PDB file of C-alpha atoms in Angstrom:
ATOM      1  CA  UNK A   1       0.000   0.000   0.000  1.00  0.00           C
ATOM      2  CA  UNK A   2       1.191   3.586  -0.570  1.00  0.00           C
ATOM      3  CA  UNK A   3       2.123   5.611   2.498  1.00  0.00           C
ATOM      4  CA  UNK A   4      -0.764   7.465   4.126  1.00  0.00           C
ATOM      5  CA  UNK A   5      -0.085  10.796   5.783  1.00  0.00           C
ATOM      6  CA  UNK A   6      -2.031  12.923   8.206  1.00  0.00           C
ATOM      7  CA  UNK A   7      -1.755  15.660  10.796  1.00  0.00           C
ATOM      8  CA  UNK A   8      -3.025  16.346  14.289  1.00  0.00           C
ATOM      9  CA  UNK A   9      -3.476  19.819  15.836  1.00  0.00           C
ATOM     10  CA  UNK A  10      -0.483  19.523  18.189  1.00  0.00           C
ATOM     11  CA  UNK A  11       2.950  17.892  18.041  1.00  0.00           C
ATOM     12  CA  UNK A  12       2.521  14.112  17.866  1.00  0.00           C
ATOM     13  CA  UNK A  13       4.132  12.072  20.644  1.00  0.00           C
ATOM     14  CA  UNK A  14       2.980   8.453  20.256  1.00  0.00           C
ATOM     15  CA  UNK A  15       1.069   6.109  17.957  1.00  0.00           C
ATOM     16  CA  UNK A  16      -0.614   2.739  18.533  1.00  0.00           C
ATOM     17  CA  UNK A  17      -2.453   0.375  16.189  1.00  0.00           C
ATOM     18  CA  UNK A  18      -5.637  -1.171  17.576  1.00  0.00           C
ATOM     19  CA  UNK A  19      -5.244  -4.860  18.509  1.00  0.00           C
ATOM     20  CA  UNK A  20      -8.864  -5.445  17.459  1.00  0.00           C
ATOM     21  CA  UNK A  21      -9.430  -3.391  14.285  1.00  0.00           C
ATOM     22  CA  UNK A  22      -6.993  -3.339  11.380  1.00  0.00           C
ATOM     23  CA  UNK A  23      -8.108   0.138  10.280  1.00  0.00           C
ATOM     24  CA  UNK A  24      -7.840   1.985  13.627  1.00  0.00           C
ATOM     25  CA  UNK A  25      -4.766   3.782  14.945  1.00  0.00           C
ATOM     26  CA  UNK A  26      -4.447   6.076  17.965  1.00  0.00           C
ATOM     27  CA  UNK A  27      -2.238   9.184  17.932  1.00  0.00           C
ATOM     28  CA  UNK A  28      -1.395  11.170  21.059  1.00  0.00           C
ATOM     29  CA  UNK A  29      -0.132  14.744  20.919  1.00  0.00           C
ATOM     30  CA  UNK A  30       1.027  17.691  23.004  1.00  0.00           C
ATOM     31  CA  UNK A  31       0.859  21.439  22.479  1.00  0.00           C
ATOM     32  CA  UNK A  32       4.194  23.298  22.367  1.00  0.00           C
ATOM     33  CA  UNK A  33       6.166  20.029  22.408  1.00  0.00           C
ATOM     34  CA  UNK A  34       4.718  19.129  25.812  1.00  0.00           C
ATOM     35  CA  UNK A  35       6.465  21.957  27.640  1.00  0.00           C
ATOM     36  CA  UNK A  36       3.241  23.845  28.344  1.00  0.00           C
ATOM     37  CA  UNK A  37      -0.321  23.686  27.088  1.00  0.00           C
ATOM     38  CA  UNK A  38      -2.991  21.113  26.308  1.00  0.00           C
ATOM     39  CA  UNK A  39      -3.004  17.631  24.861  1.00  0.00           C
ATOM     40  CA  UNK A  40      -5.158  15.711  22.412  1.00  0.00           C
ATOM     41  CA  UNK A  41      -5.830  12.012  22.024  1.00  0.00           C
ATOM     42  CA  UNK A  42      -6.987  11.164  18.509  1.00  0.00           C
ATOM     43  CA  UNK A  43      -8.240   7.983  16.886  1.00  0.00           C
ATOM     44  CA  UNK A  44      -7.833   7.734  13.121  1.00  0.00           C
ATOM     45  CA  UNK A  45      -9.184   5.260  10.585  1.00  0.00           C
ATOM     46  CA  UNK A  46      -7.176   4.060   7.592  1.00  0.00           C
ATOM     47  CA  UNK A  47      -9.261   4.507   4.455  1.00  0.00           C
ATOM     48  CA  UNK A  48      -8.398   4.318   0.735  1.00  0.00           C
ATOM     49  CA  UNK A  49      -8.619   8.097   0.481  1.00  0.00           C
ATOM     50  CA  UNK A  50      -6.343   8.628   3.464  1.00  0.00           C
ATOM     51  CA  UNK A  51      -6.414   8.885   7.250  1.00  0.00           C
ATOM     52  CA  UNK A  52      -9.697  10.133   8.710  1.00  0.00           C
ATOM     53  CA  UNK A  53     -10.239  11.273  12.283  1.00  0.00           C
ATOM     54  CA  UNK A  54     -12.830   9.107  14.052  1.00  0.00           C
ATOM     55  CA  UNK A  55     -12.558  10.524  17.590  1.00  0.00           C
ATOM     56  CA  UNK A  56     -10.656  13.166  19.548  1.00  0.00           C
ATOM     57  CA  UNK A  57     -10.377  13.719  23.293  1.00  0.00           C
ATOM     58  CA  UNK A  58      -8.951  16.911  24.795  1.00  0.00           C
ATOM     59  CA  UNK A  59      -6.806  16.967  27.930  1.00  0.00           C
ATOM     60  CA  UNK A  60      -5.650  19.861  30.101  1.00  0.00           C
ATOM     61  CA  UNK A  61      -2.027  18.779  29.824  1.00  0.00           C
ATOM     62  CA  UNK A  62       0.200  17.074  27.262  1.00  0.00           C
ATOM     63  CA  UNK A  63      -0.397  13.453  26.243  1.00  0.00           C
ATOM     64  CA  UNK A  64       2.928  11.597  26.019  1.00  0.00           C
ATOM     65  CA  UNK A  65       1.820   8.054  25.244  1.00  0.00           C
ATOM     66  CA  UNK A  66      -1.231   5.966  24.395  1.00  0.00           C
ATOM     67  CA  UNK A  67      -2.147   2.311  24.708  1.00  0.00           C
ATOM     68  CA  UNK A  68      -5.144   0.253  23.615  1.00  0.00           C
ATOM     69  CA  UNK A  69      -6.913  -2.084  26.000  1.00  0.00           C
ATOM     70  CA  UNK A  70      -6.339  -5.776  25.317  1.00  0.00           C
ATOM     71  CA  UNK A  71      -9.690  -6.621  26.919  1.00  0.00           C
ATOM     72  CA  UNK A  72     -12.133  -4.103  25.432  1.00  0.00           C
ATOM     73  CA  UNK A  73     -11.991  -3.011  21.792  1.00  0.00           C
ATOM     74  CA  UNK A  74     -13.303   0.479  22.513  1.00  0.00           C
ATOM     75  CA  UNK A  75     -11.025   1.407  25.428  1.00  0.00           C
ATOM     76  CA  UNK A  76      -7.894   3.516  25.058  1.00  0.00           C
ATOM     77  CA  UNK A  77      -5.411   4.864  27.629  1.00  0.00           C
ATOM     78  CA  UNK A  78      -3.594   8.209  27.570  1.00  0.00           C
ATOM     79  CA  UNK A  79      -0.498   9.110  29.621  1.00  0.00           C
ATOM     80  CA  UNK A  80      -0.770  12.763  30.664  1.00  0.00           C
ATOM     81  CA  UNK A  81       1.657  15.449  31.721  1.00  0.00           C
ATOM     82  CA  UNK A  82      -0.298  16.274  34.888  1.00  0.00           C
ATOM     83  CA  UNK A  83       0.456  12.807  36.279  1.00  0.00           C
ATOM     84  CA  UNK A  84      -2.932  11.357  35.381  1.00  0.00           C
ATOM     85  CA  UNK A  85      -3.911   8.410  33.206  1.00  0.00           C
ATOM     86  CA  UNK A  86      -7.115   8.776  31.218  1.00  0.00           C
ATOM     87  CA  UNK A  87      -9.148   5.758  30.107  1.00  0.00           C
ATOM     88  CA  UNK A  88     -11.403   6.678  27.182  1.00  0.00           C
ATOM     89  CA  UNK A  89     -14.427   4.746  25.929  1.00  0.00           C
ATOM     90  CA  UNK A  90     -14.959   5.351  22.211  1.00  0.00           C
ATOM     91  CA  UNK A  91     -18.648   4.540  22.591  1.00  0.00           C
ATOM     92  CA  UNK A  92     -19.408   7.132  25.277  1.00  0.00           C
ATOM     93  CA  UNK A  93     -20.199  10.790  24.823  1.00  0.00           C
ATOM     94  CA  UNK A  94     -18.935  11.716  28.282  1.00  0.00           C
ATOM     95  CA  UNK A  95     -15.254  10.962  28.697  1.00  0.00           C
ATOM     96  CA  UNK A  96     -12.937   9.952  30.227  1.00  0.00           C
ATOM     97  CA  UNK A  97     -14.553   6.764  31.488  1.00  0.00           C
ATOM     98  CA  UNK A  98     -11.915   6.509  34.239  1.00  0.00           C
ATOM     99  CA  UNK A  99      -9.046   8.691  35.492  1.00  0.00           C
ATOM    100  CA  UNK A 100      -6.137   7.443  37.610  1.00  0.00           C
ATOM    101  CA  UNK A 101      -4.283  10.172  39.487  1.00  0.00           C
ATOM    102  CA  UNK A 102      -1.629   8.670  41.788  1.00  0.00           C
ATOM    103  CA  UNK A 103       1.519   9.711  39.905  1.00  0.00           C
ATOM    104  CA  UNK A 104       3.081  12.968  41.129  1.00  0.00           C
ATOM    105  CA  UNK A 105       4.825  13.819  37.837  1.00  0.00           C
ATOM    106  CA  UNK A 106       4.353  13.236  34.124  1.00  0.00           C
ATOM    107  CA  UNK A 107       3.223   9.768  33.015  1.00  0.00           C
ATOM    108  CA  UNK A 108       5.460   8.888  30.078  1.00  0.00           C
ATOM    109  CA  UNK A 109       4.729   5.250  29.221  1.00  0.00           C
ATOM    110  CA  UNK A 110       1.813   2.813  29.253  1.00  0.00           C
ATOM    111  CA  UNK A 111       1.570  -0.931  28.598  1.00  0.00           C
ATOM    112  CA  UNK A 112      -1.382  -3.308  28.707  1.00  0.00           C
ATOM    113  CA  UNK A 113      -0.838  -6.859  29.904  1.00  0.00           C
ATOM    114  CA  UNK A 114      -1.071  -9.138  26.859  1.00  0.00           C
ATOM    115  CA  UNK A 115      -1.732 -12.301  28.898  1.00  0.00           C
ATOM    116  CA  UNK A 116      -3.498 -11.218  32.102  1.00  0.00           C
ATOM    117  CA  UNK A 117      -5.645  -8.729  30.217  1.00  0.00           C
ATOM    118  CA  UNK A 118      -7.303  -7.252  33.291  1.00  0.00           C
ATOM    119  CA  UNK A 119      -4.191  -5.207  34.169  1.00  0.00           C
ATOM    120  CA  UNK A 120      -2.004  -2.449  32.734  1.00  0.00           C
ATOM    121  CA  UNK A 121       1.103  -0.610  33.951  1.00  0.00           C
ATOM    122  CA  UNK A 122       2.328   2.994  33.846  1.00  0.00           C
ATOM    123  CA  UNK A 123       5.823   4.525  33.893  1.00  0.00           C
ATOM    124  CA  UNK A 124       6.342   8.022  35.267  1.00  0.00           C
ATOM    125  CA  UNK A 125       8.890  10.750  35.699  1.00  0.00           C
ATOM    126  CA  UNK A 126       8.211  10.481  39.442  1.00  0.00           C
ATOM    127  CA  UNK A 127      10.494   7.417  39.354  1.00  0.00           C
ATOM    128  CA  UNK A 128       7.778   4.808  39.816  1.00  0.00           C
ATOM    129  CA  UNK A 129       5.995   2.104  37.864  1.00  0.00           C
ATOM    130  CA  UNK A 130       2.441   1.279  38.869  1.00  0.00           C
ATOM    131  CA  UNK A 131       0.243  -1.729  38.189  1.00  0.00           C
ATOM    132  CA  UNK A 132      -3.475  -1.081  37.684  1.00  0.00           C
ATOM    133  CA  UNK A 133      -6.798  -2.806  37.172  1.00  0.00           C
ATOM    134  CA  UNK A 134      -9.060  -0.498  35.131  1.00  0.00           C
ATOM    135  CA  UNK A 135     -12.018  -1.270  37.414  1.00  0.00           C
ATOM    136  CA  UNK A 136     -10.128  -0.318  40.594  1.00  0.00           C
ATOM    137  CA  UNK A 137      -9.369   3.381  41.336  1.00  0.00           C
ATOM    138  CA  UNK A 138      -6.162   2.744  43.317  1.00  0.00           C
ATOM    139  CA  UNK A 139      -3.035   1.102  41.949  1.00  0.00           C
ATOM    140  CA  UNK A 140      -2.409  -2.524  42.831  1.00  0.00           C
ATOM    141  CA  UNK A 141       1.391  -2.273  43.185  1.00  0.00           C
ATOM    142  CA  UNK A 142       3.996   0.505  43.037  1.00  0.00           C
ATOM    143  CA  UNK A 143       7.674  -0.106  42.244  1.00  0.00           C
ATOM    144  CA  UNK A 144      10.279   2.604  42.799  1.00  0.00           C
ATOM    145  CA  UNK A 145      13.809   1.280  42.268  1.00  0.00           C
ATOM    146  CA  UNK A 146      14.824   3.474  39.330  1.00  0.00           C
ATOM    147  CA  UNK A 147      16.842   6.542  40.306  1.00  0.00           C
ATOM    148  CA  UNK A 148      15.069   9.292  38.390  1.00  0.00           C
ATOM    149  CA  UNK A 149      12.558   9.233  35.571  1.00  0.00           C
ATOM    150  CA  UNK A 150      11.029   6.068  34.181  1.00  0.00           C
ATOM    151  CA  UNK A 151      10.389   6.565  30.469  1.00  0.00           C
ATOM    152  CA  UNK A 152       8.823   3.291  29.383  1.00  0.00           C
ATOM    153  CA  UNK A 153       7.531  -0.087  30.534  1.00  0.00           C
ATOM    154  CA  UNK A 154       6.478  -3.138  28.537  1.00  0.00           C
ATOM    155  CA  UNK A 155       4.761  -6.379  29.489  1.00  0.00           C
ATOM    156  CA  UNK A 156       6.180  -9.470  27.856  1.00  0.00           C
ATOM    157  CA  UNK A 157       3.759 -11.316  25.539  1.00  0.00           C
ATOM    158  CA  UNK A 158       5.017 -14.635  26.927  1.00  0.00           C
ATOM    159  CA  UNK A 159       4.003 -14.343  30.588  1.00  0.00           C
ATOM    160  CA  UNK A 160       1.226 -12.908  32.741  1.00  0.00           C
ATOM    161  CA  UNK A 161       3.700 -11.400  35.209  1.00  0.00           C
ATOM    162  CA  UNK A 162       6.819 -10.323  33.275  1.00  0.00           C
ATOM    163  CA  UNK A 163       7.569  -6.608  32.830  1.00  0.00           C
ATOM    164  CA  UNK A 164      10.572  -4.531  31.721  1.00  0.00           C
ATOM    165  CA  UNK A 165      11.173  -0.827  32.367  1.00  0.00           C
ATOM    166  CA  UNK A 166      13.460   1.857  30.910  1.00  0.00           C
ATOM    167  CA  UNK A 167      14.979   4.439  33.239  1.00  0.00           C
ATOM    168  CA  UNK A 168      16.777   7.725  33.220  1.00  0.00           C
ATOM    169  CA  UNK A 169      19.356   6.075  35.467  1.00  0.00           C
ATOM    170  CA  UNK A 170      20.699   4.268  32.333  1.00  0.00           C
ATOM    171  CA  UNK A 171      19.296   0.901  33.422  1.00  0.00           C
ATOM    172  CA  UNK A 172      16.660  -1.526  32.232  1.00  0.00           C
ATOM    173  CA  UNK A 173      14.930  -3.345  35.066  1.00  0.00           C
ATOM    174  CA  UNK A 174      13.073  -6.647  34.961  1.00  0.00           C
ATOM    175  CA  UNK A 175      10.045  -7.222  37.165  1.00  0.00           C
ATOM    176  CA  UNK A 176       7.718 -10.007  38.210  1.00  0.00           C
ATOM    177  CA  UNK A 177       4.408  -8.425  39.170  1.00  0.00           C
ATOM    178  CA  UNK A 178       4.094 -10.887  42.066  1.00  0.00           C
ATOM    179  CA  UNK A 179       7.229  -9.480  43.696  1.00  0.00           C
ATOM    180  CA  UNK A 180       7.909  -6.178  45.435  1.00  0.00           C
ATOM    181  CA  UNK A 181      11.457  -5.966  44.046  1.00  0.00           C
ATOM    182  CA  UNK A 182      12.952  -6.085  40.569  1.00  0.00           C
ATOM    183  CA  UNK A 183      14.522  -9.373  39.533  1.00  0.00           C
ATOM    184  CA  UNK A 184      17.437  -7.845  37.587  1.00  0.00           C
ATOM    185  CA  UNK A 185      19.006  -4.582  36.446  1.00  0.00           C
ATOM    186  CA  UNK A 186      20.483  -4.555  32.928  1.00  0.00           C
ATOM    187  CA  UNK A 187      23.423  -2.153  32.688  1.00  0.00           C
ATOM    188  CA  UNK A 188      24.952  -1.331  29.315  1.00  0.00           C
ATOM    189  CA  UNK A 189      23.790   2.074  28.092  1.00  0.00           C
ATOM    190  CA  UNK A 190      25.835   5.213  28.749  1.00  0.00           C
ATOM    191  CA  UNK A 191      22.827   7.579  28.803  1.00  0.00           C
ATOM    192  CA  UNK A 192      19.121   7.491  29.611  1.00  0.00           C
ATOM    193  CA  UNK A 193      17.152   4.464  28.405  1.00  0.00           C
ATOM    194  CA  UNK A 194      14.046   5.706  26.587  1.00  0.00           C
ATOM    195  CA  UNK A 195      12.281   2.595  25.290  1.00  0.00           C
ATOM    196  CA  UNK A 196      12.077  -1.191  25.640  1.00  0.00           C
ATOM    197  CA  UNK A 197      10.324  -3.950  23.720  1.00  0.00           C
ATOM    198  CA  UNK A 198      10.104  -7.749  23.910  1.00  0.00           C
ATOM    199  CA  UNK A 199      10.517 -10.129  21.011  1.00  0.00           C
ATOM    200  CA  UNK A 200       7.216 -11.749  20.064  1.00  0.00           C
ATOM    201  CA  UNK A 201       9.029 -15.002  19.205  1.00  0.00           C
ATOM    202  CA  UNK A 202      11.734 -15.438  21.840  1.00  0.00           C
ATOM    203  CA  UNK A 203      10.572 -15.147  25.475  1.00  0.00           C
ATOM    204  CA  UNK A 204      13.998 -14.050  26.717  1.00  0.00           C
ATOM    205  CA  UNK A 205      14.938 -11.497  24.036  1.00  0.00           C
ATOM    206  CA  UNK A 206      14.557  -7.828  24.921  1.00  0.00           C
ATOM    207  CA  UNK A 207      15.586  -4.647  23.085  1.00  0.00           C
ATOM    208  CA  UNK A 208      16.369  -1.305  24.708  1.00  0.00           C
ATOM    209  CA  UNK A 209      16.853   2.096  23.063  1.00  0.00           C
ATOM    210  CA  UNK A 210      18.771   4.990  24.533  1.00  0.00           C
ATOM    211  CA  UNK A 211      19.794   8.611  24.298  1.00  0.00           C
ATOM    212  CA  UNK A 212      23.303   7.248  23.696  1.00  0.00           C
ATOM    213  CA  UNK A 213      22.135   6.557  20.073  1.00  0.00           C
ATOM    214  CA  UNK A 214      22.307   2.786  20.456  1.00  0.00           C
ATOM    215  CA  UNK A 215      19.924  -0.167  20.659  1.00  0.00           C
ATOM    216  CA  UNK A 216      20.995  -3.078  22.836  1.00  0.00           C
ATOM    217  CA  UNK A 217      19.696  -6.637  22.581  1.00  0.00           C
ATOM    218  CA  UNK A 218      19.548  -8.699  25.773  1.00  0.00           C
ATOM    219  CA  UNK A 219      19.025 -12.319  26.789  1.00  0.00           C
ATOM    220  CA  UNK A 220      17.196 -11.841  30.088  1.00  0.00           C
ATOM    221  CA  UNK A 221      18.472 -15.200  31.355  1.00  0.00           C
ATOM    222  CA  UNK A 222      21.980 -13.663  31.304  1.00  0.00           C
ATOM    223  CA  UNK A 223      21.382 -10.038  32.335  1.00  0.00           C
ATOM    224  CA  UNK A 224      25.084  -9.181  32.636  1.00  0.00           C
ATOM    225  CA  UNK A 225      25.814  -9.630  28.932  1.00  0.00           C
ATOM    226  CA  UNK A 226      24.631  -7.748  25.838  1.00  0.00           C
ATOM    227  CA  UNK A 227      23.765  -9.974  22.846  1.00  0.00           C
ATOM    228  CA  UNK A 228      24.299  -7.213  20.288  1.00  0.00           C
ATOM    229  CA  UNK A 229      24.719  -3.449  20.083  1.00  0.00           C
ATOM    230  CA  UNK A 230      22.978  -1.829  17.104  1.00  0.00           C
ATOM    231  CA  UNK A 231      24.473   1.496  16.058  1.00  0.00           C
ATOM    232  CA  UNK A 232      23.538   3.679  13.123  1.00  0.00           C
ATOM    233  CA  UNK A 233      21.282   6.442  14.410  1.00  0.00           C
ATOM    234  CA  UNK A 234      22.908   9.856  14.727  1.00  0.00           C
ATOM    235  CA  UNK A 235      20.828  11.048  17.706  1.00  0.00           C
ATOM    236  CA  UNK A 236      18.820   9.575  20.578  1.00  0.00           C
ATOM    237  CA  UNK A 237      16.703   6.521  19.781  1.00  0.00           C
ATOM    238  CA  UNK A 238      13.230   7.325  21.085  1.00  0.00           C
ATOM    239  CA  UNK A 239      11.327   4.091  20.318  1.00  0.00           C
ATOM    240  CA  UNK A 240      12.127   0.479  19.543  1.00  0.00           C
ATOM    241  CA  UNK A 241       9.676  -2.160  18.317  1.00  0.00           C
ATOM    242  CA  UNK A 242      10.020  -5.815  17.332  1.00  0.00           C
ATOM    243  CA  UNK A 243       8.100  -6.962  14.286  1.00  0.00           C
ATOM    244  CA  UNK A 244       5.018  -9.056  15.114  1.00  0.00           C
ATOM    245  CA  UNK A 245       5.609 -11.068  11.908  1.00  0.00           C
ATOM    246  CA  UNK A 246       9.337 -11.803  11.896  1.00  0.00           C
ATOM    247  CA  UNK A 247      11.656 -12.897  14.721  1.00  0.00           C
ATOM    248  CA  UNK A 248      14.558 -11.190  12.947  1.00  0.00           C
ATOM    249  CA  UNK A 249      13.173  -7.706  12.250  1.00  0.00           C
ATOM    250  CA  UNK A 250      13.346  -4.709  14.560  1.00  0.00           C
ATOM    251  CA  UNK A 251      12.170  -1.120  13.987  1.00  0.00           C
ATOM    252  CA  UNK A 252      13.466   2.041  15.650  1.00  0.00           C
ATOM    253  CA  UNK A 253      12.493   5.718  15.732  1.00  0.00           C
ATOM    254  CA  UNK A 254      15.053   8.429  16.403  1.00  0.00           C
ATOM    255  CA  UNK A 255      15.539  12.131  16.914  1.00  0.00           C
ATOM    256  CA  UNK A 256      17.671  12.026  13.742  1.00  0.00           C
ATOM    257  CA  UNK A 257      14.338  12.165  11.798  1.00  0.00           C
ATOM    258  CA  UNK A 258      14.615   8.516  10.723  1.00  0.00           C
ATOM    259  CA  UNK A 259      12.955   5.171  11.223  1.00  0.00           C
ATOM    260  CA  UNK A 260      15.461   2.319  11.171  1.00  0.00           C
ATOM    261  CA  UNK A 261      14.825  -1.274  10.067  1.00  0.00           C
ATOM    262  CA  UNK A 262      17.291  -3.776  11.532  1.00  0.00           C
ATOM    263  CA  UNK A 263      18.187  -7.394  10.824  1.00  0.00           C
ATOM    264  CA  UNK A 264      18.630  -9.022  14.235  1.00  0.00           C
ATOM    265  CA  UNK A 265      19.237 -12.561  13.025  1.00  0.00           C
ATOM    266  CA  UNK A 266      21.500 -14.213  15.653  1.00  0.00           C
ATOM    267  CA  UNK A 267      25.102 -13.668  14.672  1.00  0.00           C
ATOM    268  CA  UNK A 268      24.200 -10.905  12.220  1.00  0.00           C
ATOM    269  CA  UNK A 269      22.431  -8.307  14.314  1.00  0.00           C
ATOM    270  CA  UNK A 270      24.163  -4.970  13.964  1.00  0.00           C
ATOM    271  CA  UNK A 271      26.621  -6.344  11.409  1.00  0.00           C
ATOM    272  CA  UNK A 272      24.390  -5.279   8.543  1.00  0.00           C
ATOM    273  CA  UNK A 273      23.909  -1.650   7.662  1.00  0.00           C
ATOM    274  CA  UNK A 274      20.408  -0.691   8.817  1.00  0.00           C
ATOM    275  CA  UNK A 275      17.746   0.472   6.379  1.00  0.00           C
ATOM    276  CA  UNK A 276      17.171   4.090   7.472  1.00  0.00           C
ATOM    277  CA  UNK A 277      14.084   5.896   6.208  1.00  0.00           C
ATOM    278  CA  UNK A 278      13.833   9.654   6.663  1.00  0.00           C
ATOM    279  CA  UNK A 279      10.167  10.359   7.367  1.00  0.00           C
ATOM    280  CA  UNK A 280       9.947  13.829   8.797  1.00  0.00           C
ATOM    281  CA  UNK A 281      11.657  17.175   9.295  1.00  0.00           C
ATOM    282  CA  UNK A 282      11.390  16.863  13.077  1.00  0.00           C
ATOM    283  CA  UNK A 283      12.178  14.256  15.768  1.00  0.00           C
ATOM    284  CA  UNK A 284      10.433  10.927  15.228  1.00  0.00           C
ATOM    285  CA  UNK A 285       8.699  10.356  18.567  1.00  0.00           C
ATOM    286  CA  UNK A 286       6.303   7.446  18.070  1.00  0.00           C
ATOM    287  CA  UNK A 287       6.366   4.092  16.293  1.00  0.00           C
ATOM    288  CA  UNK A 288       4.154   1.015  16.061  1.00  0.00           C
ATOM    289  CA  UNK A 289       3.597  -2.075  13.886  1.00  0.00           C
ATOM    290  CA  UNK A 290       0.241  -3.355  12.690  1.00  0.00           C
ATOM    291  CA  UNK A 291      -0.787  -6.781  13.955  1.00  0.00           C
ATOM    292  CA  UNK A 292      -2.874  -7.378  10.817  1.00  0.00           C
ATOM    293  CA  UNK A 293      -0.694  -6.376   7.851  1.00  0.00           C
ATOM    294  CA  UNK A 294       2.915  -7.531   7.623  1.00  0.00           C
ATOM    295  CA  UNK A 295       5.350  -4.634   7.313  1.00  0.00           C
ATOM    296  CA  UNK A 296       2.730  -1.955   7.996  1.00  0.00           C
ATOM    297  CA  UNK A 297       4.338   0.618  10.264  1.00  0.00           C
ATOM    298  CA  UNK A 298       3.104   3.936  11.673  1.00  0.00           C
ATOM    299  CA  UNK A 299       5.445   6.715  12.778  1.00  0.00           C
ATOM    300  CA  UNK A 300       4.759  10.172  14.196  1.00  0.00           C
ATOM    301  CA  UNK A 301       6.908  13.243  14.721  1.00  0.00           C
ATOM    302  CA  UNK A 302       7.072  16.582  16.465  1.00  0.00           C
ATOM    303  CA  UNK A 303       5.862  18.295  13.293  1.00  0.00           C
ATOM    304  CA  UNK A 304       2.285  17.166  14.177  1.00  0.00           C
ATOM    305  CA  UNK A 305       2.483  14.790  11.198  1.00  0.00           C
ATOM    306  CA  UNK A 306       2.184  11.040  11.111  1.00  0.00           C
ATOM    307  CA  UNK A 307       2.827   8.546   8.374  1.00  0.00           C
ATOM    308  CA  UNK A 308       1.588   5.012   7.904  1.00  0.00           C
ATOM    309  CA  UNK A 309       2.866   2.623   5.267  1.00  0.00           C
ATOM    310  CA  UNK A 310       4.621  -0.612   4.409  1.00  0.00           C
ATOM    311  CA  UNK A 311       8.354  -0.543   5.124  1.00  0.00           C
ATOM    312  CA  UNK A 312       9.579   0.468   1.663  1.00  0.00           C
ATOM    313  CA  UNK A 313       6.911   3.126   1.136  1.00  0.00           C
ATOM    314  CA  UNK A 314       7.475   4.962   4.418  1.00  0.00           C
ATOM    315  CA  UNK A 315       9.933   7.419   2.929  1.00  0.00           C
ATOM    316  CA  UNK A 316      13.220   7.836   1.081  1.00  0.00           C
ATOM    317  CA  UNK A 317      16.384   6.222   2.365  1.00  0.00           C
ATOM    318  CA  UNK A 318      18.287   8.614   4.585  1.00  0.00           C
ATOM    319  CA  UNK A 319      21.325   8.409   2.319  1.00  0.00           C
ATOM    320  CA  UNK A 320      19.416   8.945  -0.969  1.00  0.00           C
TER     321      UNK A 320
END
């Protein structure tokens, strides 16, 4: 399919394909790059004539991330700059359906449990990660071992209790939601860790992306050793995402305006020159892969633009 492009009123911060509908994608955004001002959570539909807005929810502060429910096709979470988490119901006129307000600083990352679908987790600049049930107003668990901001958290698709987090203290931490303490700290980055993602095919393979411009691959059974270091981006790597269709393909989004496509075949990861696609004229801040169409990727940037297309149609190679 040709690349589809669209815009939102504010600077885009995150993008997420619906796990239920192949034509729905959520885009979060923040006014004035999230420094001050309002936020907007949009839902777009992919149509032959382009991307069409299906819903929009205003917030009093920036929206930094969004995440679809794995249990209800019409529920969507927003991570807000005022420390709140908004749960929207696309079928209701009066929104949000729920608001969770325990974090004391910006909420920067959200993840829904892919196995135990009655829970989700949030990562905040207040240094904590919280576990939630959407039907319960108070958090179920709070973890606070990172020293400084927590930028991201991701549940593994292979377990009901496995979680990884990315911290400003340059570490990735592994958690079991049944325990009050982290099970391991992965140390390898030289600057803040901004994003993590689990392989959909290997239960022990984890990727982390950092402001040090690198992506590290880990085997969580051996947390003291890095499997591979992927280098090629010129600035901070903001997002990292494993392909849902291939065990050997990894996508990245960077402040160098590019989306990278990496071959992470064992023994070859990082050895091949990555396929870099320049999509925007501003930092690429959000990235996601469709679960329905192989190679379909969405990326958003601080220009308030977002682009959705199959790998080769996303944009020109960065070196063209």
